[in-house]
mmCIF file with all atom_site columns, C-alpha atoms in Angstrom:
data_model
loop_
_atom_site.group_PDB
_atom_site.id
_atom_site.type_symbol
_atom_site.label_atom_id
_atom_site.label_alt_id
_atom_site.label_comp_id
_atom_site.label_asym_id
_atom_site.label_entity_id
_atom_site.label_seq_id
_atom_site.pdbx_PDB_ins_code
_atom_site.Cartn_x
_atom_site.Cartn_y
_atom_site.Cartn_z
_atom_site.occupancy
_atom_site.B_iso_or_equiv
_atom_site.pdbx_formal_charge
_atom_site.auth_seq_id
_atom_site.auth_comp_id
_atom_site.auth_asym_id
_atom_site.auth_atom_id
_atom_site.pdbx_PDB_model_num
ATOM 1   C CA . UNK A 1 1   ? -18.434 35.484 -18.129 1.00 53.00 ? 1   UNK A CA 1
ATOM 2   C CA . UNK A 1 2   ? -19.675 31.813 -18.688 1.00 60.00 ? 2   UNK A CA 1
ATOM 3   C CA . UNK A 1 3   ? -21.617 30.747 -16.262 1.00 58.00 ? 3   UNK A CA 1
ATOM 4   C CA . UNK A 1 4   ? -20.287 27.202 -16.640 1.00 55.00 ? 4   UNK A CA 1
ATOM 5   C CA . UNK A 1 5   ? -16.619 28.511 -16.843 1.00 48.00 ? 5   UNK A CA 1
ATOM 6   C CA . UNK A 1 6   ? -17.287 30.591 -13.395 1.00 47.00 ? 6   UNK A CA 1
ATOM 7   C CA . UNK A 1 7   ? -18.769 27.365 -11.406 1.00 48.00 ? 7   UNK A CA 1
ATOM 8   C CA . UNK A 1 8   ? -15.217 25.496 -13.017 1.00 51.00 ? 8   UNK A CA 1
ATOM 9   C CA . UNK A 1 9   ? -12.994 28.385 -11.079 1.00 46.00 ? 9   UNK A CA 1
ATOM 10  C CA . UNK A 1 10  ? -15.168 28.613 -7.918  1.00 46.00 ? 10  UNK A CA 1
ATOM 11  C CA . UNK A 1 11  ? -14.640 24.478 -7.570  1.00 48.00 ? 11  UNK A CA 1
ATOM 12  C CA . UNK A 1 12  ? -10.548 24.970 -8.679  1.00 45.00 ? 12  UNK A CA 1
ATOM 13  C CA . UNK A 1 13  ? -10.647 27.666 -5.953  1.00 48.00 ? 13  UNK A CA 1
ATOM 14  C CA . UNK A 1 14  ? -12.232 25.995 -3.187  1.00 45.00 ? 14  UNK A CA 1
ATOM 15  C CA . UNK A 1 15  ? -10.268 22.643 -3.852  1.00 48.00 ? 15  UNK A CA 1
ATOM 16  C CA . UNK A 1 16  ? -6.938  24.403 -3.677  1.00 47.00 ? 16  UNK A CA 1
ATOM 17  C CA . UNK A 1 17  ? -8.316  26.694 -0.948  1.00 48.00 ? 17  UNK A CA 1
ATOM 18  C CA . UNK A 1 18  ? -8.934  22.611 0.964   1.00 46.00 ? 18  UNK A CA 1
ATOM 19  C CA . UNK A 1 19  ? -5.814  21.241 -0.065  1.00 48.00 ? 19  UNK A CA 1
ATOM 20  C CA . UNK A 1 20  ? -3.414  24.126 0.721   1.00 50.00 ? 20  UNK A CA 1
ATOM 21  C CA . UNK A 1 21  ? -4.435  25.093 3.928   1.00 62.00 ? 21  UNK A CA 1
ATOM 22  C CA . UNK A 1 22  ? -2.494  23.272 6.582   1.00 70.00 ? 22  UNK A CA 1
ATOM 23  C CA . UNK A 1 23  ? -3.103  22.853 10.398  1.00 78.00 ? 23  UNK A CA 1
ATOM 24  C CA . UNK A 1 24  ? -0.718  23.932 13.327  1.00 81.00 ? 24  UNK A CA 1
ATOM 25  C CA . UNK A 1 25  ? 0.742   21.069 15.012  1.00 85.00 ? 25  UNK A CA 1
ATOM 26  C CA . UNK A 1 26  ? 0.109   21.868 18.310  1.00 89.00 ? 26  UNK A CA 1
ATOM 27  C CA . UNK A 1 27  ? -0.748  20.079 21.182  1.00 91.00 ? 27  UNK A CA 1
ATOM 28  C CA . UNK A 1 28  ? -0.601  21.712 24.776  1.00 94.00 ? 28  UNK A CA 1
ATOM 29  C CA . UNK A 1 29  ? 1.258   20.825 27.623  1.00 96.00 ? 29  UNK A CA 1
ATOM 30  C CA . UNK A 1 30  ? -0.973  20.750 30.792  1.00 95.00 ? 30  UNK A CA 1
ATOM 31  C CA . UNK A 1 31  ? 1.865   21.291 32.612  1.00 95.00 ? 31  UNK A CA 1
ATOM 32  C CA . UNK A 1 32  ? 3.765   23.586 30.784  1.00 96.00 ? 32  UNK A CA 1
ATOM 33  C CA . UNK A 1 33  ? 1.320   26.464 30.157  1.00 94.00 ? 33  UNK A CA 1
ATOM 34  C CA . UNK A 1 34  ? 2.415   27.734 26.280  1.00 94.00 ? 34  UNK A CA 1
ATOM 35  C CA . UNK A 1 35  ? 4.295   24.466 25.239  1.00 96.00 ? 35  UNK A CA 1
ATOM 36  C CA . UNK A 1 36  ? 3.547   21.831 23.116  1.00 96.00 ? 36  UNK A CA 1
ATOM 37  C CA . UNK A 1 37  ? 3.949   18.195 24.340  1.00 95.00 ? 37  UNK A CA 1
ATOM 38  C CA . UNK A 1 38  ? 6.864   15.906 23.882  1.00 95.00 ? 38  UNK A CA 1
ATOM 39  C CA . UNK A 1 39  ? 5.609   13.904 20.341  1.00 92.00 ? 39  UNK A CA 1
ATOM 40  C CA . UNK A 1 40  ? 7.283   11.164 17.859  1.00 91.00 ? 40  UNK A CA 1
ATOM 41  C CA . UNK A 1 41  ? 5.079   11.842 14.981  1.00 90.00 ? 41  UNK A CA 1
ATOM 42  C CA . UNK A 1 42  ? 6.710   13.987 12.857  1.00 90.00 ? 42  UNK A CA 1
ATOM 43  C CA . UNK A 1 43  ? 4.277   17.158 13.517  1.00 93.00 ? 43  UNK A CA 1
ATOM 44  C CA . UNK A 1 44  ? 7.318   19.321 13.018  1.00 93.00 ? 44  UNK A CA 1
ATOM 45  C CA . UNK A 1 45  ? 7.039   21.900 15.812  1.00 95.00 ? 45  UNK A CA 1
ATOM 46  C CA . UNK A 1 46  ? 9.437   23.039 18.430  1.00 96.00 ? 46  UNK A CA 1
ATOM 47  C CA . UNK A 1 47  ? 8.843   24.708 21.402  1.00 96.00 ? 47  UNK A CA 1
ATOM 48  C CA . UNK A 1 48  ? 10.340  25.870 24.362  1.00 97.00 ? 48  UNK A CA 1
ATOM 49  C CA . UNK A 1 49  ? 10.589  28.722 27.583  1.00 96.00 ? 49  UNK A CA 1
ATOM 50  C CA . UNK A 1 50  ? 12.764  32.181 26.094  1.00 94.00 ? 50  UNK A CA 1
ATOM 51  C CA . UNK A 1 51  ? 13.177  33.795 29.556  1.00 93.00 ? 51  UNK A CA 1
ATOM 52  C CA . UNK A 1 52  ? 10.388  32.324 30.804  1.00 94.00 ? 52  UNK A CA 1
ATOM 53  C CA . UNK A 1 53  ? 8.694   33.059 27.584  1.00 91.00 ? 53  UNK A CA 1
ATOM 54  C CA . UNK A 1 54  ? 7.042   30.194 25.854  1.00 94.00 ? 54  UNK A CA 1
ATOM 55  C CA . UNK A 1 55  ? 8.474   30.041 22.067  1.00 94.00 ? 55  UNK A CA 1
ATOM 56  C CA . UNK A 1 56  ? 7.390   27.988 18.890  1.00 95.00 ? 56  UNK A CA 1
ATOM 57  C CA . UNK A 1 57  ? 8.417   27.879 15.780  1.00 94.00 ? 57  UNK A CA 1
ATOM 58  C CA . UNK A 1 58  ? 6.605   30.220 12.987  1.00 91.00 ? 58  UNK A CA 1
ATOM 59  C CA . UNK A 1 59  ? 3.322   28.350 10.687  1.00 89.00 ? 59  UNK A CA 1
ATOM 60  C CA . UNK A 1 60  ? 1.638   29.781 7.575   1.00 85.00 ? 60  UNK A CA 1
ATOM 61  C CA . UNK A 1 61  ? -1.514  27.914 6.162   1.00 87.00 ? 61  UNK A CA 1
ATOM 62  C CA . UNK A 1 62  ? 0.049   27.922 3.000   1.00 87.00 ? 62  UNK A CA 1
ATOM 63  C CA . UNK A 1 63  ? 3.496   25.274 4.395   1.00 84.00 ? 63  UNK A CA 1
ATOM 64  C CA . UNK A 1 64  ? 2.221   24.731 8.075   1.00 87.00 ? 64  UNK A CA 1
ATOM 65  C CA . UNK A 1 65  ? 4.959   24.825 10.797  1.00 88.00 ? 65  UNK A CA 1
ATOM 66  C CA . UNK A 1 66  ? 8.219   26.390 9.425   1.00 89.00 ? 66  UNK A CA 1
ATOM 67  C CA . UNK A 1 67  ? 11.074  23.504 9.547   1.00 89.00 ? 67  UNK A CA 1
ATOM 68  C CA . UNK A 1 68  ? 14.878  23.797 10.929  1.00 91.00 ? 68  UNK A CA 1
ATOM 69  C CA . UNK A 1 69  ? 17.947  24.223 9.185   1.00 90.00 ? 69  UNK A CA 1
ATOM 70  C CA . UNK A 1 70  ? 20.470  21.535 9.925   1.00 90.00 ? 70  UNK A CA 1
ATOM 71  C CA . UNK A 1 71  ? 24.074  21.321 8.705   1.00 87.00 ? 71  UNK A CA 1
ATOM 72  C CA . UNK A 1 72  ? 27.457  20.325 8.694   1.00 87.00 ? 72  UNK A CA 1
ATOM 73  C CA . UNK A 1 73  ? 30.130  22.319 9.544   1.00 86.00 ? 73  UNK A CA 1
ATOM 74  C CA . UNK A 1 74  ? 33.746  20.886 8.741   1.00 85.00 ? 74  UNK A CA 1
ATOM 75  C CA . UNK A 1 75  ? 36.087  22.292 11.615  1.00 83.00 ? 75  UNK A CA 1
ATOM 76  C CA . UNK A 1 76  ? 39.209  21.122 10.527  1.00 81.00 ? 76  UNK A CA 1
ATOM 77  C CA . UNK A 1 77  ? 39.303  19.045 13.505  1.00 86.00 ? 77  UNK A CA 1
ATOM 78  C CA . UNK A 1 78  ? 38.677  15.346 14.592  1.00 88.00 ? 78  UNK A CA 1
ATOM 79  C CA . UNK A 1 79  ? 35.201  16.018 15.161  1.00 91.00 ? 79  UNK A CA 1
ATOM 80  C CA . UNK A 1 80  ? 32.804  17.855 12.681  1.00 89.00 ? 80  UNK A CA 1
ATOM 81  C CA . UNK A 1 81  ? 30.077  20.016 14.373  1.00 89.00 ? 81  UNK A CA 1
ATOM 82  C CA . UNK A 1 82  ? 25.849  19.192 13.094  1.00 90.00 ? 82  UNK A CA 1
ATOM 83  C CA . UNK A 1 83  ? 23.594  22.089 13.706  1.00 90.00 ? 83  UNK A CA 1
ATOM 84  C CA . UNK A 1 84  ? 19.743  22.338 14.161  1.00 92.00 ? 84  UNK A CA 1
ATOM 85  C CA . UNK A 1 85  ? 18.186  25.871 13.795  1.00 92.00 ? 85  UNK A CA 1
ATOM 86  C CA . UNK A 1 86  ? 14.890  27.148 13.975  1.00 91.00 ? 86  UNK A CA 1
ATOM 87  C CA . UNK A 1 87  ? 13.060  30.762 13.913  1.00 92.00 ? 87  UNK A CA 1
ATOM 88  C CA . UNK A 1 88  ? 11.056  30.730 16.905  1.00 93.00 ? 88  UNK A CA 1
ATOM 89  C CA . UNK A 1 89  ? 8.099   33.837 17.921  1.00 92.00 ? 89  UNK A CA 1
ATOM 90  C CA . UNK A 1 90  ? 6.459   34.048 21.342  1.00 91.00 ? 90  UNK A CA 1
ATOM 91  C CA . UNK A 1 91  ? 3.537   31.757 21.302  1.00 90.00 ? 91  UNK A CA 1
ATOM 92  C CA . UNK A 1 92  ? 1.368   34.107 23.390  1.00 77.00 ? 92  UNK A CA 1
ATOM 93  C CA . UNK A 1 93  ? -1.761  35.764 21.152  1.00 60.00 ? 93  UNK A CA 1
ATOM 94  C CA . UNK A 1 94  ? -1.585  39.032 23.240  1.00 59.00 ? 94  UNK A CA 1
ATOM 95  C CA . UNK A 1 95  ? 1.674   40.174 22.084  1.00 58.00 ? 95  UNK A CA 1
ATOM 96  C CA . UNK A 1 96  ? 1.490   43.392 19.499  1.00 58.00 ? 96  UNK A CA 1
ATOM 97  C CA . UNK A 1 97  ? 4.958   43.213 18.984  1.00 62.00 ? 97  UNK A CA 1
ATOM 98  C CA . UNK A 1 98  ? 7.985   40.967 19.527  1.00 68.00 ? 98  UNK A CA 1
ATOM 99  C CA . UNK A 1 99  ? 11.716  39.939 17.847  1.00 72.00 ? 99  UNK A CA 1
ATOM 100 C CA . UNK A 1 100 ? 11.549  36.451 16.008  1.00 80.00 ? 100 UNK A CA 1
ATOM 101 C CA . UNK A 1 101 ? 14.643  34.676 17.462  1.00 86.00 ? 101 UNK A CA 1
ATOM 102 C CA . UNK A 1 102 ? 16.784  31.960 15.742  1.00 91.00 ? 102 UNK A CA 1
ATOM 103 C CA . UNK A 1 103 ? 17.751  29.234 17.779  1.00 93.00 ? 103 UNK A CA 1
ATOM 104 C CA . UNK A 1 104 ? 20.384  27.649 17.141  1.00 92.00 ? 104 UNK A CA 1
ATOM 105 C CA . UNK A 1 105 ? 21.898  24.182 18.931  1.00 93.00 ? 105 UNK A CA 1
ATOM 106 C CA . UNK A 1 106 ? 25.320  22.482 17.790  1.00 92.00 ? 106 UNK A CA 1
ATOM 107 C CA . UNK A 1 107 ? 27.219  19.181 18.716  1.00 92.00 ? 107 UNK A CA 1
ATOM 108 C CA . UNK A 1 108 ? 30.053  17.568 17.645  1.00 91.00 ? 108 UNK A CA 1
ATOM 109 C CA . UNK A 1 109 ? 29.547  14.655 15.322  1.00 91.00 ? 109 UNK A CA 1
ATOM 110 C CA . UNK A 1 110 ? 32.193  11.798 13.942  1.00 90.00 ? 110 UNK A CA 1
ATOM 111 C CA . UNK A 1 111 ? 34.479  13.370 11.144  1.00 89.00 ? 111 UNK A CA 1
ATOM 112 C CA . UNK A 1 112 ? 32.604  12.987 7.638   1.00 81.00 ? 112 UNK A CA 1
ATOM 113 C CA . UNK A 1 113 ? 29.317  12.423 9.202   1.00 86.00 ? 113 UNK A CA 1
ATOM 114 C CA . UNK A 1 114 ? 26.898  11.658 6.658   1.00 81.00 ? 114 UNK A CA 1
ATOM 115 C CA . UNK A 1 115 ? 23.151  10.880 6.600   1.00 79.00 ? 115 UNK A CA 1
ATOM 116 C CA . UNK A 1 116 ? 23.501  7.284  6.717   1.00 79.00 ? 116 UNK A CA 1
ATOM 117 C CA . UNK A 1 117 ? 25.198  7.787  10.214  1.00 87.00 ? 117 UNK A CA 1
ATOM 118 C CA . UNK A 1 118 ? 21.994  9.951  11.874  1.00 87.00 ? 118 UNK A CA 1
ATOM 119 C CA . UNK A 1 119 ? 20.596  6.936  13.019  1.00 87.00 ? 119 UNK A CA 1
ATOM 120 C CA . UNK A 1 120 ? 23.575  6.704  15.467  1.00 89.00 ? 120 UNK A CA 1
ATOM 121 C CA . UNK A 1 121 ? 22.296  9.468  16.989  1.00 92.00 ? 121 UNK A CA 1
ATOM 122 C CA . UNK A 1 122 ? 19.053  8.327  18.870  1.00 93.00 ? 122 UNK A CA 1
ATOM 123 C CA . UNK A 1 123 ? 19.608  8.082  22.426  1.00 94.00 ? 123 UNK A CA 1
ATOM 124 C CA . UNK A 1 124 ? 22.357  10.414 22.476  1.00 93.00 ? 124 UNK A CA 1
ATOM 125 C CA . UNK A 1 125 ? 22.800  12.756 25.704  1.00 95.00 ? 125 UNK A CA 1
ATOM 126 C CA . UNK A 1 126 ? 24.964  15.618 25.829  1.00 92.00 ? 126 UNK A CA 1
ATOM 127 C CA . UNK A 1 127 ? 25.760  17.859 28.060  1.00 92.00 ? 127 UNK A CA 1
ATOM 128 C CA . UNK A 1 128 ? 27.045  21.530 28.398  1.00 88.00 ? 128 UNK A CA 1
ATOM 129 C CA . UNK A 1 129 ? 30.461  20.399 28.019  1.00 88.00 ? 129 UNK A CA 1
ATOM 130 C CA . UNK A 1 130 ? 29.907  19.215 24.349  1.00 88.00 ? 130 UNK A CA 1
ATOM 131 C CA . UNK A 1 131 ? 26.483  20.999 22.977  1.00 91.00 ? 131 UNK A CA 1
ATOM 132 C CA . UNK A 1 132 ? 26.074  24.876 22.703  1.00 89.00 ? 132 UNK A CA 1
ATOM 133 C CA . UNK A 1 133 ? 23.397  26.709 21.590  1.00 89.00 ? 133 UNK A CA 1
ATOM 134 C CA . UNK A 1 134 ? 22.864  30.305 20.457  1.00 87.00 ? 134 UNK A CA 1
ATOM 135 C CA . UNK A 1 135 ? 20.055  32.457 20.500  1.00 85.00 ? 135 UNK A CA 1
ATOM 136 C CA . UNK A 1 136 ? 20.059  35.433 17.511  1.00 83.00 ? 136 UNK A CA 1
ATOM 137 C CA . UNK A 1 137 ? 17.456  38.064 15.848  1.00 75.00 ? 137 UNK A CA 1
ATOM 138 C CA . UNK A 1 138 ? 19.550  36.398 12.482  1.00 74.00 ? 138 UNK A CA 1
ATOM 139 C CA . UNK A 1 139 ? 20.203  33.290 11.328  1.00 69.00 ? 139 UNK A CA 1
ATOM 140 C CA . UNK A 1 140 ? 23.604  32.531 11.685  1.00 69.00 ? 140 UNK A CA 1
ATOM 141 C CA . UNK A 1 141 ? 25.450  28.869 12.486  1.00 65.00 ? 141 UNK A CA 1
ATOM 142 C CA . UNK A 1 142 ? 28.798  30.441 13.452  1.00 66.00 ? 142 UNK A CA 1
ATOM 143 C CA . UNK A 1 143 ? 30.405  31.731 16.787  1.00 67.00 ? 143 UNK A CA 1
ATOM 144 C CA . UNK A 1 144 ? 27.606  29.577 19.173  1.00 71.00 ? 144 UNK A CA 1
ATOM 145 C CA . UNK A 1 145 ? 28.951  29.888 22.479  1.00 79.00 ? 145 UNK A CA 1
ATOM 146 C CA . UNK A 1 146 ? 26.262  29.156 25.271  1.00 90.00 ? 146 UNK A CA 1
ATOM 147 C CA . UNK A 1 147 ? 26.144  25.856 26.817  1.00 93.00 ? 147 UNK A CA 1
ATOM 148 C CA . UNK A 1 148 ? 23.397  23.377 25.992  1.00 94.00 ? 148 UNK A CA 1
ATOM 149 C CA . UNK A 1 149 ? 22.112  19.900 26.779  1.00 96.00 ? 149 UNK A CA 1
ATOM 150 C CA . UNK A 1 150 ? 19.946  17.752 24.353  1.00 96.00 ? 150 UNK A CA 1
ATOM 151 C CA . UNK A 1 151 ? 18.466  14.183 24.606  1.00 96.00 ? 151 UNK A CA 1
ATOM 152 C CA . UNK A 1 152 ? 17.684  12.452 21.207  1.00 95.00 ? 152 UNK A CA 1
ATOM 153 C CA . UNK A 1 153 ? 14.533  10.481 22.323  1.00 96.00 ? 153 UNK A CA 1
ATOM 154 C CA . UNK A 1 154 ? 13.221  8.948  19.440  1.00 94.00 ? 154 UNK A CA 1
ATOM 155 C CA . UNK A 1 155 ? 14.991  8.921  15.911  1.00 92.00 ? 155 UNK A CA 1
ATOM 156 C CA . UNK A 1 156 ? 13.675  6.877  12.883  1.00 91.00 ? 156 UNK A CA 1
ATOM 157 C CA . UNK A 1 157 ? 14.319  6.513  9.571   1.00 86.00 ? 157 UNK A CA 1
ATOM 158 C CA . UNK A 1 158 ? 11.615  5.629  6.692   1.00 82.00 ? 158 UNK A CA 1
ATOM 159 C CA . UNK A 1 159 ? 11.357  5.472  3.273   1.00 76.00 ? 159 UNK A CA 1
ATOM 160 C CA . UNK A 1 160 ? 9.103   8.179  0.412   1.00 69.00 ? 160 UNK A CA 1
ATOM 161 C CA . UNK A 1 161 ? 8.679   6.937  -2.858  1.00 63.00 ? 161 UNK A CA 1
ATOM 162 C CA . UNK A 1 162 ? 11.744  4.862  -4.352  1.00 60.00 ? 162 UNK A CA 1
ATOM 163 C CA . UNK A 1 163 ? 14.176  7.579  -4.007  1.00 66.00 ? 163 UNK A CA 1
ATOM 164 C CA . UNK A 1 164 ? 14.134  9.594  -0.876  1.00 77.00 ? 164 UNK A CA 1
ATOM 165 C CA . UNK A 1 165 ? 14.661  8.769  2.607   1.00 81.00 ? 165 UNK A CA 1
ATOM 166 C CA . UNK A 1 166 ? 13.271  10.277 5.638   1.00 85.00 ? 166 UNK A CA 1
ATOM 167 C CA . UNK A 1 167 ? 13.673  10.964 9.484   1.00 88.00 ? 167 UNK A CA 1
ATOM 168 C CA . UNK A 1 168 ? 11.838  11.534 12.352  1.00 91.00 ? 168 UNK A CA 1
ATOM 169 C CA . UNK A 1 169 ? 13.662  13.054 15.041  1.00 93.00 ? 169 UNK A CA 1
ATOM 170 C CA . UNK A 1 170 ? 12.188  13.614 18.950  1.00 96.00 ? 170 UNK A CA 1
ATOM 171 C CA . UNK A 1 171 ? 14.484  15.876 21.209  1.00 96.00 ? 171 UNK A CA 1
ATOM 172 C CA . UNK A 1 172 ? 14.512  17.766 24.417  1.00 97.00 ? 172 UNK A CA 1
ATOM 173 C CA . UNK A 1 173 ? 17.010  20.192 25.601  1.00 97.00 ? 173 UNK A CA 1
ATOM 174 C CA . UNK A 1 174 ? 18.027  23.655 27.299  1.00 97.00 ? 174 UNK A CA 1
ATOM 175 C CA . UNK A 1 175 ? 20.897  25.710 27.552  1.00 96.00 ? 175 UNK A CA 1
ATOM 176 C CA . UNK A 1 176 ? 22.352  29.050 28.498  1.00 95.00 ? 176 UNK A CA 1
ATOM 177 C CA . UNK A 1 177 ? 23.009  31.876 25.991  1.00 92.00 ? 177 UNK A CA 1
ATOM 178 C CA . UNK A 1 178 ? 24.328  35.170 27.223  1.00 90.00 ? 178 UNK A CA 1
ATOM 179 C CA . UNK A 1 179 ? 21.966  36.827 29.626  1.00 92.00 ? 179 UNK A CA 1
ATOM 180 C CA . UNK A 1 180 ? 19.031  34.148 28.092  1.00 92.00 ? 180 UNK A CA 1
ATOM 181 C CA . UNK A 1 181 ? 18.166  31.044 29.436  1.00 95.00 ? 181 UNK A CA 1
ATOM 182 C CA . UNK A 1 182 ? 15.847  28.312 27.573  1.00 96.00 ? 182 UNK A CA 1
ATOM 183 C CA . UNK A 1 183 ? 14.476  25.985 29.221  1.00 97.00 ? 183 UNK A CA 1
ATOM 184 C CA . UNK A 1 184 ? 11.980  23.038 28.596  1.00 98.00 ? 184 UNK A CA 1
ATOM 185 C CA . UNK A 1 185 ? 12.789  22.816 24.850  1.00 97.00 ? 185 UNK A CA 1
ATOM 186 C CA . UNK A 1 186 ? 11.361  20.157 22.873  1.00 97.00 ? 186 UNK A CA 1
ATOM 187 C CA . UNK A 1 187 ? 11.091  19.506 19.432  1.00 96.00 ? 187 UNK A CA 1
ATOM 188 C CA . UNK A 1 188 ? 9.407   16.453 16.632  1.00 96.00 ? 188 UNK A CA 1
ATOM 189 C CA . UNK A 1 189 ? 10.642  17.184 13.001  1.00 94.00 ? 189 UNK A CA 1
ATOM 190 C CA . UNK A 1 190 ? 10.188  14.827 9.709   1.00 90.00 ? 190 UNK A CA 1
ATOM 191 C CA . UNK A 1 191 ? 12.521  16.119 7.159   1.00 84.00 ? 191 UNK A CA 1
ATOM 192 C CA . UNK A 1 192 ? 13.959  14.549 4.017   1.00 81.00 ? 192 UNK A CA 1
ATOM 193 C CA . UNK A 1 193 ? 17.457  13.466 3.691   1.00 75.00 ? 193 UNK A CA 1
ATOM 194 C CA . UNK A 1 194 ? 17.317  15.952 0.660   1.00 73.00 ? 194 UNK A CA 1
ATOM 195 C CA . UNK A 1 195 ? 17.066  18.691 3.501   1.00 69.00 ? 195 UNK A CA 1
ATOM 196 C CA . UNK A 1 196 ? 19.905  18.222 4.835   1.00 70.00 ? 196 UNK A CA 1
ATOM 197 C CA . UNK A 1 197 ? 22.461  21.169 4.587   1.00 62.00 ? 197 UNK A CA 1
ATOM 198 C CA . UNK A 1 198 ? 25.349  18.583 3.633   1.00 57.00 ? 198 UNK A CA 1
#
């Protein structure tokens, strides 16, 4: 081979090898062994206690931390119901085994919600009596039945290029799902608007 053509591949290598390798988002709780701190920067991670268990979303080095699903679900009703999901693993090392869990959390929302109304959201508080959440091995946005509470602490909205528009949403919640409590849930997501599932 060309000695000149293999230096050209070893350089295309190592600059993709720089460039696609991306860094977990994680910043420990000292008080909260296995958590990540309460952020508003966008470093898209969630975390929170599965039983006791501290959770966090999946990363890769190839797309970093994996990011939630959120949609719309019309309910025929005066209210429409947004959901956030996210596959969450144990964040403990020492584990040889273990079920990825979705995590799903749903409120109800003003009838045609759209993404120009998210920014109503920030500062929102709900309780068990309007939030559920469900905890499954599969995905699923349907039939969530455990009682929840989330606190929007920080939402923004910012601007990428001419076209798209982006958030930066800062939560905390917990809930009861079945036999499974979660507790000290926190999360810090930047999506685009273009990722929303509506």
């Amino acid at each position: 081979m060309n000695k000149g053509l293999l230096h050209y591949l070893c350089a295309c290598g190592l600059m993709i090898g720089m460039f696609a390798c991306a860094k977990r988002n994680f910043y420990p709780d000292a008080n909260r062994p296995g958590l990540s701190r309460l952020t508003a920067h966008g470093f898209n991670v969630v975390t929170a206690y599965i039983d006791g268990v501290p959770y966090i979303n999946p990363f890769n080095k190839l797309n970093g931390n994996s990011l939630p699903h959120i949609g719309l679900i019309n309910t025929g009703t005066s209210k429409d119901t947004m959901f956030i999901a996210w596959n969450m693993i144990p964040n403990n090392l020492m584990l040889s085994s273990y079920v990825e869990e979705w995590l799903t959390i749903s409120f109800p929302v003003s009838k045609n919600f759209t993404s120009a109304d998210i920014l109503s959201l920030k500062g929102m508080r709900l309780d068990s009596n309007n939030a559920a959440i469900q905890l499954e091995e599969f995905y699923d946005s349907t039939n969530i039945f455990g009682t929840a509470n989330i606190y929007i602490v920080n939402l923004t909205i910012s601007t990428k290029g001419l076209l798209d528009t982006v958030f930066q949403c800062s939560a905390l919640f917990n809930g009861i799902y079945g036999s499974d409590t979660i507790t000290d849930g926190r999360f810090d997501f930047k999506f685009d608007a273009s990722d929303l599932g509506y």
